PDB file of C-alpha atoms in Angstrom:
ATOM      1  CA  UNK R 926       7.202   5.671 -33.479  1.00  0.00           C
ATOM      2  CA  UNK R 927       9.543   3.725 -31.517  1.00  0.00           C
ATOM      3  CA  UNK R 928       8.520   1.732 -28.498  1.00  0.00           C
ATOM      4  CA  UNK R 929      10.869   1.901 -25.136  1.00  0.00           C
ATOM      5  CA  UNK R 930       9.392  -0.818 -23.001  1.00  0.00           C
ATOM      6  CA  UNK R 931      10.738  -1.458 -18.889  1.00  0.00           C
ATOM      7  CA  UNK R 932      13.906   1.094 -19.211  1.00  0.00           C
ATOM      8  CA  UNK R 933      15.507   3.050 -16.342  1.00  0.00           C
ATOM      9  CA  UNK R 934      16.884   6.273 -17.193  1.00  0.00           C
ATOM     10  CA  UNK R 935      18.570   7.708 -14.352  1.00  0.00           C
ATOM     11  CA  UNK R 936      20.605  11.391 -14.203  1.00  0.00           C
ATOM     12  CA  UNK R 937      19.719  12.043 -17.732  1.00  0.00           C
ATOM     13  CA  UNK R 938      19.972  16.083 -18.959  1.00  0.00           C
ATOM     14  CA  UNK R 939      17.358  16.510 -21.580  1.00  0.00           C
ATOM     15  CA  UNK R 940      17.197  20.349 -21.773  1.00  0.00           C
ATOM     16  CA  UNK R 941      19.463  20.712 -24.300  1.00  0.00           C
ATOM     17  CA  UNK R 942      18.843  16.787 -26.037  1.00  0.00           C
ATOM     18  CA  UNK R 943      15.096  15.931 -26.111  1.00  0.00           C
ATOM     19  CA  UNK R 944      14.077  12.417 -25.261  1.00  0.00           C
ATOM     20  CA  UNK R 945      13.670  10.899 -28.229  1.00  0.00           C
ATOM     21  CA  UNK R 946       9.636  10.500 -29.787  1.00  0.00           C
ATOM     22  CA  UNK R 947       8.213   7.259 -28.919  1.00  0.00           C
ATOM     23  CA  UNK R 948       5.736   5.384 -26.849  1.00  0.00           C
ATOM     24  CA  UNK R 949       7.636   4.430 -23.032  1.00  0.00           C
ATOM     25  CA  UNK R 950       5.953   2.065 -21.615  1.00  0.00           C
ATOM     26  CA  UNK R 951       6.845   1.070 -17.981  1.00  0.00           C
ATOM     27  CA  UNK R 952       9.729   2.711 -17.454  1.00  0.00           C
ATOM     28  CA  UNK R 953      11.302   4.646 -15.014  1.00  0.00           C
ATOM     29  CA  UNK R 954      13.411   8.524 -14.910  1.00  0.00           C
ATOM     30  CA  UNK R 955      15.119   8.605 -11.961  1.00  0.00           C
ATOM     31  CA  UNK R 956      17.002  11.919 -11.194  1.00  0.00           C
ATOM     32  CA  UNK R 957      16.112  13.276 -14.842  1.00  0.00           C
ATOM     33  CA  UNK R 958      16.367  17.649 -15.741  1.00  0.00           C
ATOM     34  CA  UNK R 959      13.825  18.123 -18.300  1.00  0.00           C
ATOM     35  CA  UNK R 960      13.263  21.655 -17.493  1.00  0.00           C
ATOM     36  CA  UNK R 961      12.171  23.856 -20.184  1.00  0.00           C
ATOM     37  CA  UNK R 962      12.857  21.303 -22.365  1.00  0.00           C
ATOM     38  CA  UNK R 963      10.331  19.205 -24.597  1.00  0.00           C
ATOM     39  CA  UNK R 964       8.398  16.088 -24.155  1.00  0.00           C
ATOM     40  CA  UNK R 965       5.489  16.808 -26.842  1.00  0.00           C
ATOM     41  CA  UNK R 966       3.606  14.345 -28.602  1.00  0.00           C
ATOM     42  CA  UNK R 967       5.273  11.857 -26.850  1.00  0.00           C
ATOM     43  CA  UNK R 968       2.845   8.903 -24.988  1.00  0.00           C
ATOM     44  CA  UNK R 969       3.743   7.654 -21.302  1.00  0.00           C
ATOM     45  CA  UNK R 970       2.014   4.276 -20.004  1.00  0.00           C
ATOM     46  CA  UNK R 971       2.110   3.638 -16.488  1.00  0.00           C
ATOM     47  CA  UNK R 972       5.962   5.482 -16.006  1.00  0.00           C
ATOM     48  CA  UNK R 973       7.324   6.548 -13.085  1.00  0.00           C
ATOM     49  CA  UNK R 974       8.990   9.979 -12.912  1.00  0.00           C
ATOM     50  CA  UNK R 975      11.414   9.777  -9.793  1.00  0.00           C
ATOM     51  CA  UNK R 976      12.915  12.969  -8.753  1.00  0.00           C
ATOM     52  CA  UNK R 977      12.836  14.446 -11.760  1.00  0.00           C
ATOM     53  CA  UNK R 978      12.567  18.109 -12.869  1.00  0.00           C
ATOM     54  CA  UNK R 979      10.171  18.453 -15.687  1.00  0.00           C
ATOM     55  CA  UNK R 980       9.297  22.496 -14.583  1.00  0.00           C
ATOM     56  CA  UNK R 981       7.785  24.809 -17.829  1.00  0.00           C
ATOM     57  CA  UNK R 982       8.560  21.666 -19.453  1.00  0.00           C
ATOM     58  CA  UNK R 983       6.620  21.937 -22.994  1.00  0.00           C
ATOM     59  CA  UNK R 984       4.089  18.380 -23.049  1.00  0.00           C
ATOM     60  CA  UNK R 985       1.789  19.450 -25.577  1.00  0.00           C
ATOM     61  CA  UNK R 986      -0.308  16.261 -26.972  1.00  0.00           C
ATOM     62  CA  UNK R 987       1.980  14.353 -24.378  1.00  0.00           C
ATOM     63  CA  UNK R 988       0.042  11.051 -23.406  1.00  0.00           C
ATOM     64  CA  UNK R 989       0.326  10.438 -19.679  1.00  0.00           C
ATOM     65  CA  UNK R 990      -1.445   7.013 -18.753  1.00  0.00           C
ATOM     66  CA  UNK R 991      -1.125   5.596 -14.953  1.00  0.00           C
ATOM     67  CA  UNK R 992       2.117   7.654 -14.757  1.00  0.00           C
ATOM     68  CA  UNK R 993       3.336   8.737 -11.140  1.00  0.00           C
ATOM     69  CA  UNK R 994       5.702  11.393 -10.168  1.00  0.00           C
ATOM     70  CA  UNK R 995       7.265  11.102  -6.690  1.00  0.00           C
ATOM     71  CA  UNK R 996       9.811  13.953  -5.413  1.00  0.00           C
ATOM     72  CA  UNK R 997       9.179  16.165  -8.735  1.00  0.00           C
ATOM     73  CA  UNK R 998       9.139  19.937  -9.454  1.00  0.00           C
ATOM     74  CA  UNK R 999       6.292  20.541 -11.943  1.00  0.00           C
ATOM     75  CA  UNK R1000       6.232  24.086 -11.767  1.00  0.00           C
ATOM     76  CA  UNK R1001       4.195  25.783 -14.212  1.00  0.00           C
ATOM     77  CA  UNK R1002       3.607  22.699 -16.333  1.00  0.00           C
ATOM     78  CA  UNK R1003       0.188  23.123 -18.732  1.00  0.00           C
ATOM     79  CA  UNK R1004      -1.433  19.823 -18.070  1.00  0.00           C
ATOM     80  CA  UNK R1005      -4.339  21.417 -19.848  1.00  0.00           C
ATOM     81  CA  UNK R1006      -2.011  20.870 -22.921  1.00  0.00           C
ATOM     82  CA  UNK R1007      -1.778  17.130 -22.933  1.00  0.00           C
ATOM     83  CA  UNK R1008      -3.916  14.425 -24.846  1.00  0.00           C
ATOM     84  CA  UNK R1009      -6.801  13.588 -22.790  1.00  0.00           C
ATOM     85  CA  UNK R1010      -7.281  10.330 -23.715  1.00  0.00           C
ATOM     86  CA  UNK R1011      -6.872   8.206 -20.643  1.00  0.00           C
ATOM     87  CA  UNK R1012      -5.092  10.570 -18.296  1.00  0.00           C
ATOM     88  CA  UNK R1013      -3.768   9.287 -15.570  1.00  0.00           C
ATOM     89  CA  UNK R1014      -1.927  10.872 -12.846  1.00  0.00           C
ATOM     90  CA  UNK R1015      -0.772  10.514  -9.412  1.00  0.00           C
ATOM     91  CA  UNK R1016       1.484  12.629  -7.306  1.00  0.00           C
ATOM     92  CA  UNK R1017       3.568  12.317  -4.361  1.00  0.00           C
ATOM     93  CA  UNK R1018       5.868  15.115  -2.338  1.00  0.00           C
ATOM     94  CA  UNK R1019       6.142  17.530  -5.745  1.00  0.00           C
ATOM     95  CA  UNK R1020       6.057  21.066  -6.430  1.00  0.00           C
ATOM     96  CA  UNK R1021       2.921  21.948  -8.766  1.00  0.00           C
ATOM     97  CA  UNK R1022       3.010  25.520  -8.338  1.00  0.00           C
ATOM     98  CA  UNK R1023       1.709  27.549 -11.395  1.00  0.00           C
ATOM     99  CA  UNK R1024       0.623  24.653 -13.113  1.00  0.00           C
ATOM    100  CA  UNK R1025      -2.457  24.108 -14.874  1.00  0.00           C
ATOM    101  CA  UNK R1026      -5.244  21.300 -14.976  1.00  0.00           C
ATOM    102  CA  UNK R1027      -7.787  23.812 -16.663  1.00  0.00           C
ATOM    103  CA  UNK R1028     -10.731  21.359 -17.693  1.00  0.00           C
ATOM    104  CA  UNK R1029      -9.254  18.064 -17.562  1.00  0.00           C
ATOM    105  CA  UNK R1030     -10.764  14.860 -15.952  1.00  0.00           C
ATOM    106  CA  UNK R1031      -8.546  13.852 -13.205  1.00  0.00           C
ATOM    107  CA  UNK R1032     -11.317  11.305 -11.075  1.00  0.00           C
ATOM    108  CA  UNK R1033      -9.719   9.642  -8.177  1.00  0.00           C
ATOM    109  CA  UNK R1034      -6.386  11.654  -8.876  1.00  0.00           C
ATOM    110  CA  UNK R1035      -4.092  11.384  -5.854  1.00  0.00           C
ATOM    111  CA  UNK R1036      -2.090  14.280  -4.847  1.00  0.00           C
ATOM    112  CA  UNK R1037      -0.227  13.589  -1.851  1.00  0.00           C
ATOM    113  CA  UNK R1038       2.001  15.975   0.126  1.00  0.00           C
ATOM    114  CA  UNK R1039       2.666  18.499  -2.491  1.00  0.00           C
ATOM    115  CA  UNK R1040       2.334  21.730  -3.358  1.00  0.00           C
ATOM    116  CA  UNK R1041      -0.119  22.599  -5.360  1.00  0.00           C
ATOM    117  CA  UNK R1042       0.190  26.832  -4.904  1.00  0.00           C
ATOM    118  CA  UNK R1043      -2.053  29.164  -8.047  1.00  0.00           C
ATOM    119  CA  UNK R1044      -2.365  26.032  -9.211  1.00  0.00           C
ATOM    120  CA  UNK R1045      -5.545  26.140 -11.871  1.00  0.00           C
ATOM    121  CA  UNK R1046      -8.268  23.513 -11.324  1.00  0.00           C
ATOM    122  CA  UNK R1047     -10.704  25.628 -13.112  1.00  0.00           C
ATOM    123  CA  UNK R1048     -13.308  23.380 -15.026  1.00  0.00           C
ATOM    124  CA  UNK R1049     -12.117  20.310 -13.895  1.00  0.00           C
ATOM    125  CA  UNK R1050     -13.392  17.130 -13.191  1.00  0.00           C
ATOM    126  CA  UNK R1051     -11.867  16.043  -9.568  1.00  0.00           C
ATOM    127  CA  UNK R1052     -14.519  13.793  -8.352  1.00  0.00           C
ATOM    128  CA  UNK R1053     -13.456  11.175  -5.679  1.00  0.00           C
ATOM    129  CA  UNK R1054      -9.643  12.655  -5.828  1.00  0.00           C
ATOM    130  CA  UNK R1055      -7.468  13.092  -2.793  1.00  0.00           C
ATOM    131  CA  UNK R1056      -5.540  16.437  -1.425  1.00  0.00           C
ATOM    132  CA  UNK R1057      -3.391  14.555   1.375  1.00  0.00           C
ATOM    133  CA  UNK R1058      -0.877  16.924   3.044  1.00  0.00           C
ATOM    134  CA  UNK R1059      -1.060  19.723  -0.357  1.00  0.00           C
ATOM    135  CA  UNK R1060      -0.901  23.415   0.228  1.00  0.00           C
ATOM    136  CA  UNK R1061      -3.598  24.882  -2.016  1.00  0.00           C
ATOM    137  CA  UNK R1062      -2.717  28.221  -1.303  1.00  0.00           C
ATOM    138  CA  UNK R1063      -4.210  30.502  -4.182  1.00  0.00           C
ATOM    139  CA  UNK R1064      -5.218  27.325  -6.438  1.00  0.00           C
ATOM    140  CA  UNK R1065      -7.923  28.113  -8.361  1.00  0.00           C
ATOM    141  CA  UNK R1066     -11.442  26.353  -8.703  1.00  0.00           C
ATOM    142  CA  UNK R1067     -13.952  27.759 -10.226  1.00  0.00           C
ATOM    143  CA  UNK R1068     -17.082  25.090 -12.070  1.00  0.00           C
ATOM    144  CA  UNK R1069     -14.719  22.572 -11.017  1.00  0.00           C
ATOM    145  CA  UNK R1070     -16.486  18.825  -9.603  1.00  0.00           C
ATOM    146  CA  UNK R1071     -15.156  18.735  -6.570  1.00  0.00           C
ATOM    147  CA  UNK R1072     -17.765  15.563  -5.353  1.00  0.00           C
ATOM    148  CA  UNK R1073     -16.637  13.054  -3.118  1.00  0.00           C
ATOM    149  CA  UNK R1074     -13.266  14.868  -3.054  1.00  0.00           C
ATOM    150  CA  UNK R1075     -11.132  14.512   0.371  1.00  0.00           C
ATOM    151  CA  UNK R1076      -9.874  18.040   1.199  1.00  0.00           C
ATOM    152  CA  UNK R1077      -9.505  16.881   5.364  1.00  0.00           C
ATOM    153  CA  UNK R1078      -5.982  16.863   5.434  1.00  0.00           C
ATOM    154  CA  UNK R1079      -5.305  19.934   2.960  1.00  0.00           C
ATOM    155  CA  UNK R1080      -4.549  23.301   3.850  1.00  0.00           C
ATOM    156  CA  UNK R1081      -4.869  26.695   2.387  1.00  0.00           C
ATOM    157  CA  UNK R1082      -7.862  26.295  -0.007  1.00  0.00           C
ATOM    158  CA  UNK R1083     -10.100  28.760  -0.423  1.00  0.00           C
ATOM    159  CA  UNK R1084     -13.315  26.774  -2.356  1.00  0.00           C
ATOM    160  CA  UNK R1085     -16.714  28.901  -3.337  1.00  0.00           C
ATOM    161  CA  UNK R1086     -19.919  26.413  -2.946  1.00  0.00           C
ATOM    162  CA  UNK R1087     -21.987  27.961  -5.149  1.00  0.00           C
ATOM    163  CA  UNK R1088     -19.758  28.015  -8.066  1.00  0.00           C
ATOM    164  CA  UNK R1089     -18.065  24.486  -7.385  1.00  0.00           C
ATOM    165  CA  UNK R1090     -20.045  20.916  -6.912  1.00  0.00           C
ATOM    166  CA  UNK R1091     -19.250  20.029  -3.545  1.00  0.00           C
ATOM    167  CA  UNK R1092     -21.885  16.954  -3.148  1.00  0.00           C
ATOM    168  CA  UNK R1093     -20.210  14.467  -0.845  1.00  0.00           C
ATOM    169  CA  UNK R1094     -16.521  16.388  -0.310  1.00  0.00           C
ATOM    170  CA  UNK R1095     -14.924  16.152   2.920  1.00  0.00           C
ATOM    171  CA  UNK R1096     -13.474  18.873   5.046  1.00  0.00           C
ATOM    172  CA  UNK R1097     -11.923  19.282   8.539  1.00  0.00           C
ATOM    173  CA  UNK R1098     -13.370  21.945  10.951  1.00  0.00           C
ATOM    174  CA  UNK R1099     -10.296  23.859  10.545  1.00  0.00           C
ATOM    175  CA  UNK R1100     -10.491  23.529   6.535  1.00  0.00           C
ATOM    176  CA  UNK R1101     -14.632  25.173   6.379  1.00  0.00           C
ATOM    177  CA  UNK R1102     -13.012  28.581   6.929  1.00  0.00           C
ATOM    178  CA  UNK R1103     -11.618  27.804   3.078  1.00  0.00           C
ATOM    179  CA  UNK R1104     -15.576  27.296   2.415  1.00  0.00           C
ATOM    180  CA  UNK R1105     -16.986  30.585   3.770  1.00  0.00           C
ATOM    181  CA  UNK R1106     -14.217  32.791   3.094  1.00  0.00           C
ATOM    182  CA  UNK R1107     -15.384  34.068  -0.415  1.00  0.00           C
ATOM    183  CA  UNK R1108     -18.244  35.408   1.679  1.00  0.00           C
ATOM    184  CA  UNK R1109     -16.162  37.268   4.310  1.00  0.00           C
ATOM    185  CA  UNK R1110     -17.146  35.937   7.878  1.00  0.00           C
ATOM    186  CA  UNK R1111     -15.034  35.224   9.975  1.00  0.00           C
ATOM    187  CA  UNK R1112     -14.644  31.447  11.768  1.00  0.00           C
ATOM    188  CA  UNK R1113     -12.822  31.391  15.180  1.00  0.00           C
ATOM    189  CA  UNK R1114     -11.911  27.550  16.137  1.00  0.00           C
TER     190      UNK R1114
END
């Protein structure tokens, strides 16, 4: 496998032209469509996706280590798809809606004023990560670890103690109505 090392790849189409396999290593794809196309088997170490639309995207065994996406549609992507070894994500004003994280470690992820709508979190690690300004509307956790977690400035969760670790989270007053409302009371603030 080829390795790209500190290359900028700006307004690139790669739906109908795949990026070609290889390891990219600090580089940047500004402005990049890879929607519905392929970036399988293909290993990302500490890239930057900038504006970029990588939605139903197919990243099977894709490696994504210390990689950020700022300004990104990710809809429907199957992060439960990628190599696990050393995942590392962060995420910044993007569209997550529909994707999945089923079962993956994502400690001290950082998702940051996105939207994160029927998004699955089911079985996943999420200890000490941070929902800053994300819409959780319909997201899913079920067994997830949700310790140490900052939900304060998130909105639209709906979270079910018994059947999530919660040790150590934090939550607004406004955000506890998320807490009890899988056991129908209602909270007036």
């Amino acid at each position: 496998m080829s390795l790209i090392e500190d290359e900028t790849f700006e307004k690139q189409d790669y739906t109908k032209n795949r990026l070609p396999k290889g390891d990219y290593e600090y580089c940047t794809f500004l402005n990049c469509n890879f929607s519905e196309g392929f970036l399988s088997e293909i290993k990302f170490l500490e890239c930057k996706f900038i504006d970029c639309n990588l939605s139903a995207t197919n990243i099977t065994g894709t490696s994504f280590q210390d990689v950020t996406f700022q300004d990104c549609k990710l809809l429907g992507l199957r992060f439960d798809m990628v190599n696990p070894f050393g995942f590392a994500v962060g995420f910044k004003n993007c569209q997550l809606n529909h994707a999945s994280f089923y079962q993956l470690e994502l400690k001290k992820t950082r998702f940051i004023n996105s939207k994160l709508k029927q998004v699955d979190f089911n079985t996943s690690d999420l200890r000490a990560s941070i929902f800053d300004g994300c819409d959780l509307s319909q997201a899913n956790f079920e067994n997830s670890n949700l310790e140490k977690s900052d939900f304060r400035k998130a909105i639209n969760y709906t979270i079910h103690p018994e059947q999530n670790k919660i040790k150590g989270a934090k939550f607004s007053l406004e955000g506890v109505v998320g807490l009890l409302a899988s056991y129908g009371v209602e909270v007036e603030i």
